[in-house]
Tab-separated table of C-alpha atoms in Angstrom:
chain	number	residue	atom	x	y	z
A	1	MET	CA	0.000	0.000	0.000
A	2	ASP	CA	2.812	2.438	0.806
A	3	PHE	CA	4.359	1.747	-2.590
A	4	ILE	CA	1.189	2.654	-4.487
A	5	PHE	CA	0.696	5.710	-2.277
A	6	ALA	CA	4.248	6.917	-2.963
A	7	ILE	CA	3.956	6.384	-6.712
A	8	ARG	CA	0.566	8.039	-6.953
A	9	TRP	CA	1.558	11.223	-5.141
A	10	THR	CA	4.983	11.492	-6.736
A	11	PHE	CA	3.447	11.093	-10.193
A	12	ILE	CA	0.755	13.671	-9.435
A	13	ALA	CA	3.412	16.113	-8.205
A	14	TYR	CA	5.433	15.459	-11.368
A	15	LEU	CA	2.424	16.179	-13.601
A	16	ILE	CA	1.517	19.329	-11.671
A	17	HIS	CA	5.012	20.697	-12.266
A	18	TYR	CA	5.507	19.450	-15.831
A	19	LEU	CA	2.204	19.886	-17.675
A	20	PRO	CA	1.998	23.708	-17.505
A	21	PHE	CA	5.340	24.018	-19.279
A	22	PHE	CA	4.516	21.284	-21.792
A	23	THR	CA	1.742	23.452	-23.232
A	24	MET	CA	3.776	26.661	-23.543
A	25	GLN	CA	4.821	27.815	-26.987
A	26	ARG	CA	8.040	29.550	-26.012
A	27	ILE	CA	11.621	28.681	-25.192
A	28	LEU	CA	11.912	26.869	-21.897
A	29	TYR	CA	15.084	26.502	-19.898
A	30	PHE	CA	16.272	24.015	-17.319
A	31	HIS	CA	14.979	26.030	-14.377
A	32	HIS	CA	11.461	25.697	-15.771
A	33	TYR	CA	11.655	21.914	-15.658
A	34	PHE	CA	13.716	21.543	-12.480
A	35	PRO	CA	10.851	20.823	-10.019
A	36	ALA	CA	9.402	18.234	-12.419
A	37	GLN	CA	12.867	16.727	-12.812
A	38	ALA	CA	13.210	16.374	-9.053
A	39	PHE	CA	9.913	14.470	-8.878
A	40	ALA	CA	10.897	12.366	-11.897
A	41	CYS	CA	14.098	11.362	-10.080
A	42	MET	CA	12.081	10.405	-7.001
A	43	LEU	CA	9.669	8.398	-9.120
A	44	THR	CA	12.567	6.615	-10.831
A	45	ALA	CA	14.053	5.669	-7.468
A	46	ILE	CA	10.721	4.343	-6.188
A	47	LEU	CA	10.102	2.276	-9.323
A	48	PHE	CA	13.690	0.980	-9.396
A	49	SER	CA	13.385	-0.088	-5.758
A	50	LYS	CA	10.126	-1.915	-6.459
A	51	PHE	CA	11.652	-3.574	-9.522
A	52	LEU	CA	14.648	-4.799	-7.526
A	53	GLU	CA	12.390	-6.054	-4.747
A	54	SER	CA	10.169	-8.073	-7.090
A	55	PHE	CA	13.079	-9.206	-9.293
A	56	SER	CA	15.118	-10.465	-6.335
A	57	LYS	CA	12.269	-12.737	-5.185
A	58	LYS	CA	12.993	-14.965	-8.194
A	59	PHE	CA	16.452	-15.929	-6.924
A	60	SER	CA	17.778	-17.901	-3.992
A	61	ASN	CA	19.523	-16.076	-1.142
A	62	GLY	CA	22.977	-16.915	-2.504
A	63	LYS	CA	22.291	-15.467	-5.948
A	64	LYS	CA	20.071	-12.648	-4.697
A	65	ILE	CA	22.960	-10.469	-3.446
A	66	PHE	CA	24.909	-11.000	-6.683
A	67	VAL	CA	21.899	-10.117	-8.860
A	68	LEU	CA	20.993	-7.042	-6.791
A	69	ARG	CA	24.540	-5.722	-6.887
A	70	GLY	CA	24.687	-6.366	-10.633
A	71	CYS	CA	21.440	-4.452	-11.201
A	72	ILE	CA	22.627	-1.551	-9.076
A	73	LEU	CA	25.975	-1.486	-10.908
A	74	LEU	CA	24.202	-1.533	-14.287
A	75	ALA	CA	21.892	1.311	-13.243
A	76	THR	CA	24.844	3.321	-11.933
A	77	VAL	CA	26.733	2.861	-15.205
A	78	LEU	CA	23.679	3.853	-17.259
A	79	PHE	CA	23.012	6.938	-15.125
A	80	THR	CA	26.675	7.955	-15.340
A	81	LEU	CA	26.764	7.553	-19.125
A	82	SER	CA	23.547	9.535	-19.432
A	83	PHE	CA	25.008	12.319	-17.302
A	84	LEU	CA	28.218	12.390	-19.345
A	85	LEU	CA	26.218	12.553	-22.570
A	86	TYR	CA	23.862	15.355	-21.508
A	87	CYS	CA	25.832	17.368	-18.936
A	88	TYR	CA	26.924	19.840	-21.606
A	89	VAL	CA	23.309	20.741	-22.295
A	90	ALA	CA	22.765	21.800	-18.682
A	91	TYR	CA	26.218	23.139	-17.849
A	92	GLY	CA	27.386	24.397	-21.240
A	93	HIS	CA	30.043	22.839	-23.384
A	94	PRO	CA	33.762	23.397	-22.849
A	95	THR	CA	35.548	25.571	-25.377
A	96	THR	CA	39.004	24.093	-24.844
A	97	GLY	CA	40.453	20.699	-24.139
A	98	PRO	CA	39.710	17.237	-25.477
A	99	PHE	CA	35.934	17.590	-25.105
A	100	ALA	CA	35.668	20.898	-26.969
A	101	LEU	CA	32.984	20.696	-29.608
A	102	HIS	CA	33.875	23.918	-31.459
A	103	ASN	CA	30.431	25.514	-31.397
A	104	SER	CA	28.635	22.269	-32.155
A	105	THR	CA	24.868	22.227	-31.774
A	106	PHE	CA	24.957	18.706	-30.301
A	107	LYS	CA	23.255	17.100	-33.281
A	108	ARG	CA	24.203	13.639	-32.065
A	109	ILE	CA	22.136	13.898	-28.851
A	110	ARG	CA	19.001	15.540	-30.180
A	111	PHE	CA	15.783	13.586	-29.747
A	112	ASN	CA	13.936	16.074	-31.909
A	113	ASP	CA	15.249	18.012	-34.934
A	114	ASP	CA	13.555	21.178	-33.650
A	115	TRP	CA	15.734	21.272	-30.541
A	116	LEU	CA	18.223	24.128	-30.505
A	117	ILE	CA	20.923	22.646	-28.324
């Protein structure tokens, strides 16, 4: 019951903070989406915890620890790679050094051709 309660209210809070900006026809910046992003992170953590709990029930106690640690390691790697891929959108791209993109518009990470990143 607590799980459903947590998901319901976190999702409602996410929608309350995201939907008003989804309908706007103007440029939106990170600070517009930040409250919704915070609730999305909470919702991800709740769902990931529930997934690990239900997934671990399929294994014996000996394998359970190994599987849980593997899932957590995989999630950590995926989150880290996602951060490394998109951190320049939030923080700006470096103009010198090995990661300099020389005024690139980040075409390789666009989900939508209309994005001006």
